[in-house]
Tab-separated table of C-alpha atoms and ligand atoms in Angstrom:
chain	number	residue	atom	x	y	z
J	1	MET	CA	-3.839	17.626	-27.648
J	2	ASN	CA	-5.141	17.795	-30.966
J	3	GLN	CA	-7.857	15.390	-30.721
J	4	SER	CA	-11.227	15.930	-32.279
J	5	VAL	CA	-12.591	13.011	-30.696
J	6	LYS	CA	-11.495	12.356	-27.357
J	7	LYS	CA	-9.333	9.302	-26.507
J	8	LYS	CA	-10.417	7.030	-23.917
J	9	VAL	CA	-8.012	5.670	-21.470
J	10	PHE	CA	-8.107	2.474	-18.990
J	11	ILE	CA	-6.034	2.320	-16.206
J	12	LYS	CA	-5.375	-1.227	-14.300
J	13	THR	CA	-3.632	-0.735	-10.887
J	14	PHE	CA	-1.710	-3.552	-9.485
J	15	GLY	CA	0.405	-3.628	-5.985
J	16	CYS	CA	0.319	-1.391	-3.249
J	17	GLN	CA	-1.515	1.920	-2.189
J	18	MET	CA	1.499	3.811	-3.431
J	19	ASN	CA	0.573	2.444	-6.817
J	20	MET	CA	-3.158	3.582	-6.416
J	21	ARG	CA	-2.159	6.856	-5.714
J	22	ASP	CA	0.217	6.928	-8.811
J	23	SER	CA	-2.597	5.770	-10.776
J	24	GLU	CA	-5.071	9.043	-9.472
J	25	ILE	CA	-1.544	11.150	-10.415
J	26	ILE	CA	-1.763	9.643	-14.022
J	27	TRP	CA	-5.300	10.644	-14.109
J	28	GLU	CA	-4.481	13.913	-12.861
J	29	VAL	CA	-1.749	14.105	-16.017
J	30	LEU	CA	-4.262	12.561	-18.364
J	31	LEU	CA	-7.688	14.400	-17.746
J	32	GLY	CA	-5.470	17.590	-17.733
J	33	ALA	CA	-4.446	16.755	-21.510
J	34	GLY	CA	-8.119	16.198	-22.685
J	35	TYR	CA	-8.357	12.466	-22.406
J	36	GLU	CA	-11.242	10.717	-20.992
J	37	MET	CA	-11.689	7.832	-18.695
J	38	ALA	CA	-12.937	4.273	-20.125
J	39	ALA	CA	-15.770	2.499	-18.697
J	40	SER	CA	-14.025	-0.609	-19.640
J	41	GLN	CA	-10.950	-2.359	-21.251
J	42	GLU	CA	-12.875	-3.201	-24.210
J	43	GLU	CA	-13.946	0.818	-24.979
J	44	ALA	CA	-10.521	2.393	-24.320
J	45	ASP	CA	-8.242	3.457	-26.787
J	46	VAL	CA	-5.301	2.890	-24.280
J	47	VAL	CA	-4.970	0.761	-21.870
J	48	LEU	CA	-2.343	1.506	-19.152
J	49	PHE	CA	-1.397	-1.284	-16.565
J	50	ASN	CA	0.162	0.449	-13.466
J	51	THR	CA	2.204	-2.648	-12.073
J	52	CYS	CA	3.720	-4.206	-9.325
J	53	SER	CA	7.485	-6.047	-9.025
J	54	VAL	CA	7.267	-7.124	-5.362
J	55	ARG	CA	6.982	-10.986	-5.854
J	56	GLN	CA	7.142	-13.066	-9.223
J	57	HIS	CA	3.279	-13.884	-8.863
J	58	ALA	CA	2.599	-10.153	-8.994
J	59	GLU	CA	4.533	-9.561	-12.458
J	60	ASP	CA	3.069	-13.091	-13.669
J	61	ARG	CA	-0.412	-11.414	-13.135
J	62	VAL	CA	0.419	-8.503	-15.110
J	63	ILE	CA	1.913	-10.477	-18.030
J	64	GLY	CA	-1.474	-12.519	-17.820
J	65	ASN	CA	-3.516	-9.302	-18.356
J	66	LEU	CA	-0.870	-8.015	-20.937
J	67	CYS	CA	-1.372	-11.183	-23.057
J	68	LYS	CA	-4.957	-10.957	-23.047
J	69	LEU	CA	-4.602	-7.724	-25.073
J	70	ALA	CA	-2.409	-9.338	-27.950
J	71	ALA	CA	-5.258	-10.274	-30.271
J	72	ARG	CA	-7.169	-6.953	-30.205
J	73	LYS	CA	-3.938	-5.408	-31.149
J	74	LYS	CA	-3.337	-7.017	-33.877
J	75	LYS	CA	-6.647	-6.478	-35.439
J	76	ASP	CA	-6.570	-2.585	-34.254
J	77	PRO	CA	-2.922	-1.146	-34.256
J	78	GLU	CA	-4.263	1.971	-33.108
J	79	PHE	CA	-4.971	0.468	-30.169
J	80	LYS	CA	-2.258	1.198	-27.603
J	81	ILE	CA	-1.001	-0.467	-24.550
J	82	GLY	CA	1.343	0.646	-21.698
J	83	ILE	CA	3.337	-0.707	-18.870
J	84	LEU	CA	4.020	1.507	-16.088
J	85	GLY	CA	4.977	1.493	-12.475
J	86	CYS	CA	7.662	-0.836	-10.750
J	87	MET	CA	7.662	-3.501	-13.680
J	88	GLY	CA	8.499	-0.763	-16.056
J	89	ALA	CA	11.393	0.342	-14.050
J	90	ARG	CA	12.592	-3.354	-13.511
J	91	HIS	CA	12.651	-4.307	-16.890
J	92	GLY	CA	12.851	-1.312	-19.112
J	93	GLU	CA	13.408	-2.100	-22.604
J	94	MET	CA	13.347	-5.927	-22.346
J	95	LEU	CA	9.584	-5.428	-21.998
J	96	LEU	CA	9.154	-3.806	-25.402
J	97	LYS	CA	11.498	-6.378	-27.015
J	98	GLU	CA	9.822	-9.318	-25.319
J	99	TYR	CA	6.060	-8.014	-26.089
J	100	PRO	CA	6.407	-6.488	-29.559
J	101	PHE	CA	2.621	-5.297	-29.327
J	102	LEU	CA	3.367	-3.051	-26.317
J	103	ASP	CA	3.523	0.811	-26.934
J	104	ILE	CA	4.773	2.224	-23.812
J	105	VAL	CA	7.142	1.285	-21.069
J	106	ALA	CA	7.442	3.656	-17.894
J	107	GLY	CA	8.749	3.826	-14.365
J	108	PRO	CA	6.960	5.254	-11.315
J	109	SER	CA	9.254	8.521	-11.381
J	110	ASP	CA	8.278	8.850	-15.141
J	111	ILE	CA	4.476	8.859	-14.854
J	112	TYR	CA	4.408	13.003	-15.215
J	113	SER	CA	5.565	12.348	-18.843
J	114	ILE	CA	2.702	9.950	-19.912
J	115	ARG	CA	1.294	12.634	-22.022
J	116	GLU	CA	4.195	13.038	-24.314
J	117	ALA	CA	4.619	9.508	-24.523
J	118	LEU	CA	0.866	9.204	-25.471
J	119	GLU	CA	1.048	11.457	-28.113
J	120	LYS	CA	4.447	9.993	-29.790
J	121	VAL	CA	2.551	6.406	-30.169
J	122	PHE	CA	-0.637	8.131	-31.248
J	123	SER	CA	1.162	10.236	-33.879
J	124	GLY	CA	2.756	7.174	-35.484
J	125	GLU	CA	6.248	7.559	-33.981
J	126	ASP	CA	7.812	4.503	-32.668
J	127	LYS	CA	7.247	2.731	-29.346
J	128	VAL	CA	8.126	4.770	-26.170
J	129	LEU	CA	10.464	3.638	-23.528
J	130	ALA	CA	10.232	6.329	-20.728
J	131	VAL	CA	12.230	5.013	-18.177
J	132	LYS	CA	14.393	7.854	-17.332
J	133	ASN	CA	14.344	8.969	-13.505
J	134	LYS	CA	15.637	7.325	-10.701
J	135	LYS	CA	14.540	9.405	-8.184
J	136	ARG	CA	11.030	10.697	-8.058
J	137	PRO	CA	10.857	14.451	-9.154
J	138	ARG	CA	8.517	16.564	-6.932
J	139	LYS	CA	5.931	17.809	-9.198
J	140	LYS	CA	2.455	19.271	-8.875
J	141	VAL	CA	0.184	18.154	-11.738
J	142	GLY	CA	-2.999	20.495	-11.323
J	143	ASN	CA	-5.854	19.704	-9.206
J	144	VAL	CA	-5.714	16.621	-7.142
J	145	TYR	CA	-7.637	13.718	-8.745
J	146	TRP	CA	-9.060	11.596	-5.713
J	147	ARG	CA	-11.083	8.410	-6.746
J	148	GLY	CA	-13.808	9.322	-4.293
J	149	GLY	CA	-15.114	7.798	-1.205
J	150	PHE	CA	-14.272	8.777	2.108
J	151	SER	CA	-10.702	7.780	2.202
J	152	ALA	CA	-7.732	9.360	0.530
J	153	PHE	CA	-4.023	8.273	0.228
J	154	VAL	CA	-1.763	11.076	0.438
J	155	ASN	CA	2.083	10.902	-0.493
J	156	ILE	CA	4.377	12.221	2.278
J	157	MET	CA	7.696	10.699	0.316
J	158	TYR	CA	8.549	8.807	-2.437
J	159	GLY	CA	11.193	5.918	-2.666
J	160	CYS	CA	13.122	4.200	-0.178
J	161	ASN	CA	16.748	3.726	0.994
J	162	ASN	CA	16.608	0.755	3.162
J	163	TYR	CA	17.868	-1.873	1.023
J	164	CYS	CA	16.090	-4.950	2.689
J	165	SER	CA	18.033	-7.583	0.909
J	166	TYR	CA	14.693	-9.415	-0.394
J	167	CYS	CA	13.389	-6.192	-1.772
J	168	ILE	CA	12.999	-4.734	-5.131
J	169	VAL	CA	11.431	-1.310	-4.223
J	170	PRO	CA	14.493	0.885	-3.512
J	171	PHE	CA	15.700	-0.229	-7.421
J	172	VAL	CA	11.987	0.565	-8.693
J	173	ARG	CA	11.104	3.297	-6.989
J	174	GLY	CA	14.465	5.104	-6.216
J	175	GLY	CA	16.049	6.548	-3.456
J	176	GLU	CA	13.867	8.496	-0.574
J	177	VAL	CA	12.509	11.749	-1.501
J	178	SER	CA	10.273	13.420	0.967
J	179	ARG	CA	7.675	16.294	0.288
J	180	PRO	CA	7.637	19.491	2.099
J	181	LYS	CA	4.903	19.992	4.733
J	182	ASN	CA	3.120	22.770	3.080
J	183	GLU	CA	2.669	20.799	-0.204
J	184	ILE	CA	1.183	18.034	1.734
J	185	ILE	CA	-1.032	20.083	4.042
J	186	ASN	CA	-2.566	21.901	1.007
J	187	GLU	CA	-3.098	18.918	-0.929
J	188	ILE	CA	-4.832	17.536	2.349
J	189	LYS	CA	-6.881	20.607	2.431
J	190	GLU	CA	-8.124	20.198	-1.308
J	191	LEU	CA	-9.041	16.374	-0.478
J	192	VAL	CA	-11.201	17.871	2.418
J	193	GLN	CA	-13.018	19.865	0.375
J	194	LYS	CA	-13.487	17.550	-2.237
J	195	GLY	CA	-15.167	15.196	0.885
J	196	ALA	CA	-12.247	13.062	1.993
J	197	ARG	CA	-12.496	12.317	5.671
J	198	GLU	CA	-10.075	9.908	6.418
J	199	ILE	CA	-6.368	10.487	5.174
J	200	THR	CA	-3.772	7.844	4.804
J	201	LEU	CA	-0.152	9.000	4.693
J	202	LEU	CA	1.865	6.875	2.465
J	203	GLY	CA	5.783	6.425	2.377
J	204	GLN	CA	7.812	3.255	2.197
J	205	ASN	CA	9.346	4.308	5.668
J	206	VAL	CA	7.375	7.223	7.325
J	207	ASN	CA	9.228	7.473	10.220
J	208	SER	CA	12.207	8.641	7.975
J	209	TYR	CA	10.092	11.606	6.714
J	210	GLY	CA	11.903	15.069	6.752
J	211	LYS	CA	15.376	14.013	5.732
J	212	GLY	CA	16.604	16.010	2.946
J	213	LEU	CA	14.021	19.017	3.589
J	214	THR	CA	15.510	22.699	3.964
J	215	ASN	CA	12.779	22.744	6.783
J	216	LYS	CA	13.695	20.430	9.250
J	217	ILE	CA	10.542	18.239	10.310
J	218	LYS	CA	9.810	15.032	11.622
J	219	PHE	CA	7.070	12.400	11.019
J	220	PRO	CA	5.131	13.186	14.555
J	221	LYS	CA	5.315	16.797	13.788
J	222	LEU	CA	3.795	16.278	10.384
J	223	LEU	CA	1.167	14.121	12.132
J	224	GLU	CA	0.606	17.285	14.557
J	225	ALA	CA	0.142	19.702	11.699
J	226	VAL	CA	-2.534	17.041	9.753
J	227	ASN	CA	-4.388	16.605	12.744
J	228	LYS	CA	-5.192	20.593	13.058
J	229	ILE	CA	-6.253	20.226	9.594
J	230	GLU	CA	-10.279	21.044	9.918
J	231	GLY	CA	-12.466	18.603	8.197
J	232	VAL	CA	-10.416	15.562	8.542
J	233	SER	CA	-11.853	13.098	10.625
J	234	ARG	CA	-9.157	10.272	10.880
J	235	ILE	CA	-5.458	10.000	10.030
J	236	ARG	CA	-3.554	6.660	9.233
J	237	PHE	CA	-0.403	6.013	7.988
J	238	THR	CA	1.760	3.276	6.382
J	239	THR	CA	4.374	1.694	6.334
J	240	SER	CA	6.305	2.035	9.520
J	241	HIS	CA	10.068	0.286	9.527
J	242	PRO	CA	10.739	-0.895	13.100
J	243	LYS	CA	14.165	0.346	13.089
J	244	ASP	CA	12.810	3.974	13.201
J	245	ALA	CA	9.626	3.712	15.195
J	246	ASP	CA	10.116	5.287	18.524
J	247	LYS	CA	8.438	6.680	21.517
J	248	SER	CA	7.671	10.039	19.620
J	249	LEU	CA	5.571	8.217	17.131
J	250	PHE	CA	3.547	6.078	19.904
J	251	ARG	CA	3.244	9.296	21.619
J	252	ALA	CA	1.693	10.655	18.464
J	253	ILE	CA	-0.890	7.962	18.190
J	254	LYS	CA	-1.575	8.362	21.707
J	255	ASP	CA	-1.979	12.008	22.279
J	256	LEU	CA	-3.418	12.948	18.686
J	257	ASP	CA	-7.163	12.478	18.624
J	258	LYS	CA	-7.438	12.217	14.915
J	259	VAL	CA	-4.259	9.670	14.516
J	260	CYS	CA	-6.227	5.872	14.451
J	261	GLU	CA	-4.836	3.450	17.263
J	262	SER	CA	-3.553	1.142	14.621
J	263	LEU	CA	0.252	0.364	13.464
J	264	HIS	CA	1.340	-1.913	10.803
J	265	LEU	CA	4.981	-2.987	11.866
J	266	PRO	CA	6.196	-5.364	9.599
J	267	LEU	CA	8.226	-7.979	11.509
J	268	GLN	CA	9.162	-10.108	8.702
J	269	SER	CA	10.830	-12.899	10.643
J	270	GLY	CA	10.801	-13.610	14.304
J	271	SER	CA	14.342	-15.347	14.067
J	272	ASN	CA	17.393	-13.155	14.622
J	273	LYS	CA	19.559	-14.892	12.078
J	274	MET	CA	16.554	-14.234	9.264
J	275	LEU	CA	16.442	-10.667	10.366
J	276	ASP	CA	20.385	-10.209	10.115
J	277	LEU	CA	20.260	-11.770	6.651
J	278	MET	CA	17.428	-9.854	5.517
J	279	ASN	CA	19.298	-6.552	6.436
J	280	ARG	CA	16.584	-4.944	8.451
J	281	GLY	CA	18.510	-3.532	11.307
J	282	TYR	CA	16.492	-4.474	14.588
J	283	THR	CA	16.683	-8.035	16.492
J	284	ARG	CA	13.471	-9.562	17.604
J	285	GLU	CA	14.307	-8.464	21.210
J	286	GLU	CA	14.373	-4.903	20.312
J	287	TYR	CA	11.006	-5.268	17.847
J	288	PHE	CA	9.264	-6.845	21.104
J	289	ASP	CA	10.445	-3.846	23.536
J	290	LYS	CA	9.022	-1.163	21.121
J	291	ILE	CA	5.847	-3.260	20.977
J	292	ASP	CA	5.475	-3.404	24.650
J	293	LEU	CA	6.335	0.234	25.015
J	294	LEU	CA	3.280	0.733	22.495
J	295	ARG	CA	0.996	-1.498	24.183
J	296	SER	CA	2.112	0.553	27.615
J	297	MET	CA	1.449	3.976	25.875
J	298	VAL	CA	-1.525	2.888	23.456
J	299	PRO	CA	-3.295	-0.361	25.144
J	300	ASP	CA	-5.898	-0.534	22.880
J	301	VAL	CA	-3.584	-0.113	19.926
J	302	GLY	CA	-4.357	-2.543	16.938
J	303	LEU	CA	-1.319	-4.374	15.248
J	304	SER	CA	-0.855	-5.694	11.802
J	305	THR	CA	2.456	-6.968	10.022
J	306	ASP	CA	4.092	-8.673	7.254
J	307	ILE	CA	5.888	-11.878	7.301
J	308	ILE	CA	8.171	-13.371	4.763
J	309	VAL	CA	8.605	-17.559	4.830
J	310	GLY	CA	10.933	-19.643	3.088
J	311	PHE	CA	13.679	-16.676	2.781
J	312	PRO	CA	17.189	-18.452	1.904
J	313	SER	CA	18.192	-20.811	4.304
J	314	GLU	CA	15.264	-20.488	6.884
J	315	LYS	CA	15.462	-23.647	9.181
J	316	GLU	CA	12.619	-25.286	10.934
J	317	LYS	CA	13.796	-23.440	14.052
J	318	ASP	CA	13.889	-19.788	12.139
J	319	PHE	CA	10.382	-20.644	11.025
J	320	LYS	CA	9.498	-21.761	14.755
J	321	ALA	CA	10.751	-18.408	15.994
J	322	THR	CA	8.541	-16.730	13.735
J	323	GLU	CA	5.640	-18.686	14.750
J	324	LYS	CA	6.254	-18.225	18.446
J	325	ALA	CA	6.831	-14.473	17.711
J	326	MET	CA	3.204	-14.197	16.233
J	327	GLU	CA	1.885	-16.028	18.888
J	328	THR	CA	3.604	-13.581	21.554
J	329	ILE	CA	2.712	-10.532	20.275
J	330	GLU	CA	-0.870	-11.499	18.869
J	331	TYR	CA	-1.342	-9.195	15.913
J	332	ASN	CA	-4.639	-8.087	14.551
J	333	SER	CA	-3.793	-9.298	11.208
J	334	ALA	CA	-0.822	-10.590	9.530
J	335	PHE	CA	0.010	-10.683	5.869
J	336	ILE	CA	2.110	-13.368	5.025
J	337	PHE	CA	4.220	-14.001	1.792
J	338	LYS	CA	6.334	-16.777	0.314
J	339	TYR	CA	9.957	-15.765	-0.484
J	340	SER	CA	10.445	-14.833	-3.869
J	341	PRO	CA	13.900	-13.707	-5.460
J	342	ARG	CA	13.874	-10.239	-6.918
J	343	SER	CA	17.113	-9.142	-8.962
J	344	PRO	CA	18.832	-7.190	-8.291
J	345	ALA	CA	17.988	-6.987	-4.980
J	346	VAL	CA	20.934	-8.775	-3.090
J	347	SER	CA	18.942	-11.727	-1.533
J	348	ALA	CA	18.839	-12.942	-5.055
J	349	CYS	CA	22.206	-13.976	-5.211
J	350	LEU	CA	21.484	-16.263	-2.266
J	351	VAL	CA	20.386	-19.641	-3.112
J	352	ASP	CA	16.739	-20.186	-3.147
J	353	ASP	CA	16.831	-23.308	-0.757
J	354	VAL	CA	13.654	-23.719	0.864
J	355	SER	CA	11.169	-25.528	-1.595
J	356	GLU	CA	7.896	-24.316	-2.730
J	357	GLU	CA	6.605	-26.979	-0.930
J	358	VAL	CA	7.896	-25.978	2.217
J	359	LYS	CA	7.213	-22.504	1.598
J	360	LYS	CA	3.551	-23.436	1.288
J	361	THR	CA	3.332	-25.493	4.465
J	362	ARG	CA	4.793	-22.632	6.424
J	363	ASN	CA	2.749	-19.875	4.801
J	364	ASN	CA	-0.558	-22.085	5.733
J	365	GLU	CA	0.715	-22.827	9.078
J	366	LEU	CA	1.096	-19.096	10.010
J	367	LEU	CA	-2.385	-18.389	8.365
J	368	ALA	CA	-4.073	-20.778	10.588
J	369	ILE	CA	-2.248	-19.227	13.588
J	370	GLN	CA	-3.251	-15.680	12.806
J	371	LYS	CA	-6.629	-16.495	12.060
J	372	LYS	CA	-6.908	-18.058	15.508
J	373	ILE	CA	-5.387	-15.249	17.093
J	374	SER	CA	-7.795	-12.709	15.138
J	375	TYR	CA	-10.689	-14.286	16.283
J	376	ARG	CA	-9.427	-14.413	19.880
J	377	LYS	CA	-8.737	-10.745	19.576
J	378	ASN	CA	-12.026	-10.013	17.886
J	379	LYS	CA	-13.812	-11.844	20.862
J	380	GLU	CA	-11.996	-9.591	23.200
J	381	LEU	CA	-13.904	-6.880	22.014
J	382	LEU	CA	-17.301	-8.254	22.393
J	383	GLY	CA	-19.627	-5.716	24.331
J	384	SER	CA	-17.199	-2.710	23.623
J	385	ARG	CA	-18.212	0.480	21.928
J	386	GLN	CA	-16.103	1.126	18.672
J	387	GLU	CA	-16.088	4.415	16.278
J	388	VAL	CA	-16.712	3.491	13.160
J	389	LEU	CA	-16.296	5.240	9.859
J	390	VAL	CA	-18.991	3.721	7.572
J	391	GLU	CA	-17.438	2.983	4.309
J	392	LYS	CA	-20.023	1.172	2.111
J	393	MET	CA	-23.045	-1.315	1.793
J	394	SER	CA	-21.944	-4.665	3.078
J	395	ARG	CA	-21.304	-7.481	0.320
J	396	MET	CA	-23.524	-9.805	2.364
J	397	SER	CA	-26.503	-7.995	2.866
J	398	LYS	CA	-28.212	-4.718	1.639
J	399	ASP	CA	-29.338	-4.087	5.050
J	400	GLU	CA	-25.904	-3.836	6.504
J	401	MET	CA	-22.868	-1.271	6.102
J	402	THR	CA	-19.727	-1.911	6.983
J	403	GLY	CA	-16.741	0.274	8.201
J	404	ARG	CA	-13.547	0.130	10.007
J	405	ALA	CA	-13.111	0.861	13.930
J	406	ARG	CA	-10.002	2.890	15.055
J	407	ASN	CA	-7.905	0.098	15.344
J	408	ASN	CA	-8.421	-1.048	11.785
J	409	VAL	CA	-10.685	-3.883	12.126
J	410	SER	CA	-13.474	-4.080	9.817
J	411	CYS	CA	-17.218	-3.807	11.270
J	412	VAL	CA	-20.619	-4.721	9.908
J	413	PHE	CA	-23.918	-3.586	11.473
J	414	PRO	CA	-27.357	-3.178	10.593
J	415	GLY	CA	-27.960	0.209	8.758
J	416	ASP	CA	-28.656	2.427	5.449
J	417	GLU	CA	-26.755	3.834	2.851
J	418	GLY	CA	-27.765	7.224	4.208
J	419	LEU	CA	-24.789	6.651	6.936
J	420	ILE	CA	-21.947	6.336	4.473
J	421	GLY	CA	-19.056	8.789	5.621
J	422	GLN	CA	-20.632	9.210	8.829
J	423	ILE	CA	-18.771	8.130	12.075
J	424	VAL	CA	-20.735	6.282	14.231
J	425	LYS	CA	-20.696	4.410	17.474
J	426	VAL	CA	-21.063	0.635	17.128
J	427	GLU	CA	-21.489	-1.894	20.203
J	428	VAL	CA	-19.849	-5.064	19.298
J	429	THR	CA	-22.291	-7.886	19.676
J	430	GLY	CA	-20.361	-10.656	17.685
J	431	ALA	CA	-16.978	-11.482	16.345
J	432	SER	CA	-15.257	-13.801	13.643
J	433	ALA	CA	-11.559	-13.805	12.741
J	434	HIS	CA	-12.162	-11.277	10.039
J	435	THR	CA	-14.711	-8.839	11.293
J	436	LEU	CA	-16.674	-7.339	14.167
J	437	LYS	CA	-20.697	-7.909	14.135
J	438	GLY	CA	-22.475	-5.206	16.004
J	439	ARG	CA	-25.568	-2.619	16.453
J	440	CYS	CA	-25.124	1.404	16.023
J	441	VAL	CA	-25.740	2.881	19.331
J	442	LYS	CA	-25.433	6.454	18.645
J	443	GLU	CA	-24.488	8.598	15.690
J	444	LEU	CA	-21.598	10.882	16.951
F	1	SAH	N1	7.796	-0.231	2.498
F	1	SAH	C1	7.024	-1.370	3.279
F	1	SAH	C2	6.277	-2.340	2.065
F	1	SAH	C3	7.388	-3.176	1.187
F	1	SAH	S1	6.394	-4.651	0.284
F	1	SAH	C4	7.750	-1.987	4.295
F	1	SAH	O1	8.676	-2.028	4.399
F	1	SAH	O2	7.054	-2.794	5.149
F	1	SAH	C5	5.301	-4.987	1.166
F	1	SAH	C6	5.874	-6.248	1.775
F	1	SAH	O3	5.911	-7.542	0.732
F	1	SAH	C7	6.810	-6.458	2.682
F	1	SAH	O4	6.810	-6.210	3.884
F	1	SAH	C8	7.260	-7.640	2.969
F	1	SAH	O5	6.944	-8.668	3.655
F	1	SAH	C9	6.846	-8.083	1.232
F	1	SAH	N2	7.867	-8.577	0.089
F	1	SAH	C10	8.740	-7.757	-0.343
F	1	SAH	N3	9.595	-8.386	-1.080
F	1	SAH	C11	9.354	-9.752	-0.872
F	1	SAH	C12	10.189	-10.601	-1.391
F	1	SAH	N4	11.116	-10.954	-2.495
F	1	SAH	N5	9.256	-12.240	-1.469
F	1	SAH	C13	8.223	-12.011	-0.612
F	1	SAH	N6	7.428	-11.100	0.166
F	1	SAH	C14	8.317	-9.882	0.000
F	2	SF4	FE1	11.423	-2.820	0.806
F	2	SF4	FE2	12.926	-2.501	3.322
F	2	SF4	FE3	12.248	-0.435	1.557
F	2	SF4	FE4	10.456	-1.857	2.917
F	2	SF4	S1	11.642	-0.759	3.913
F	2	SF4	S2	10.421	-0.791	0.962
F	2	SF4	S3	11.005	-3.828	2.700
F	2	SF4	S4	13.737	-1.944	1.001
F	3	F3S	FE1	4.250	-1.089	-4.498
F	3	F3S	FE2	4.780	-3.303	-5.541
F	3	F3S	FE3	6.098	-1.162	-6.546
F	3	F3S	S1	4.501	-3.091	-3.712
F	3	F3S	S2	5.827	-0.035	-4.547
F	3	F3S	S3	3.772	-1.464	-6.450
F	3	F3S	S4	6.635	-3.221	-6.240
């Protein structure tokens, strides 16, 4: 870059873990090109929003943040603003037209050309629309940039082929592309050298990992390979699709010592009619059978889920079926979402006929049910000893530390900052719906 003074960039990330990792990749590109990190939006020469389109609310938040910058842009035309990520891919040129103060729009697959885009806008050329790639190109930028801490995200695949009828992801992230095993292993080794101890493998549907690769490999085999890497203490992964999660995955969770006993398995609805309309590819009975099998193999597994309430034509009896499913399965935690139509996802053609009020009531009812279940499940752990990776000081007290047990439940216990990054044994002495309380009994 031809800059006497380095330009400062601020990236604000919205959405899921894939976006958090994408923001790191954007840093890999920009730090390599001579840009610097700004400590705040105010001191930045460029603000980039790495955005999410999963529900309307997520997009509204981005637009709210974007509009706050309009006044500054008016005073300072040299200041540049970009919308990257899923909203960029979803709306493309429309964003540049609707928000004339915006300089760059790019999708998730176009983040590798962000350097060229910035060069163009800084050299006074016109605005840049860099939404070109549908599928994610397999690129390695250079050295891995990692935000630090003890936990690192590693993409094992990009995109999604599932086309659940409500979901925007396949449209904005393109079709599935798996990364070769060696590329993943080398990236993890690099991260371990930098200090990462917990690795979370990312994919929209990790169970279909390996398709299209020349060296045939399936996800459990990849877990086996990651399990062998020296310096990795813990392995997590997200997300598993219930139609593809099978015994070989459950066996990997059971047998591989570093793979945590925890699974996020989004149910979405407990009603077969809704599951069919959602194009999920399984019935509630098949889902229940998988949970039974998993629990018979890994009895102390931590389970979490995603649920959508108010999908088009969801009747009270469909909702009750979801309620019943949650009470039967007893997840450790659950994310509950109100349905939001996302064109061009196909369900956007169905009438959004469940009122906002009913969606809200159903959402609150499920949250209340889950809270009781989480509390009950946490109380069952009283007296047990949990292996906790110490992450940070507790927000409530500077004399307490917090981290996650292997089942992914948070755990708070007296301790000091010297423990950060270590794995300790905690005896559980108290429980609330969201956390376990305990005391450190022995460092491992
Ligand atoms: N690939 C992952 C994550 C997808 S997005 C998976 O399959 O689980 C995360 C969650 O957002 C989904 O599981 C779903 O519960 C929710 N979601 C996606 N689209 C939605 C929509 N249009 N309205 C409401 N919630 C939605
Ligand atoms: Fe969306 Fe379904 Fe793909 Fe998940 S599996 S990203 S919910 S289309
Ligand atoms: Fe993630 Fe949101 Fe995109 S959930 S994949 S950032 S639409």
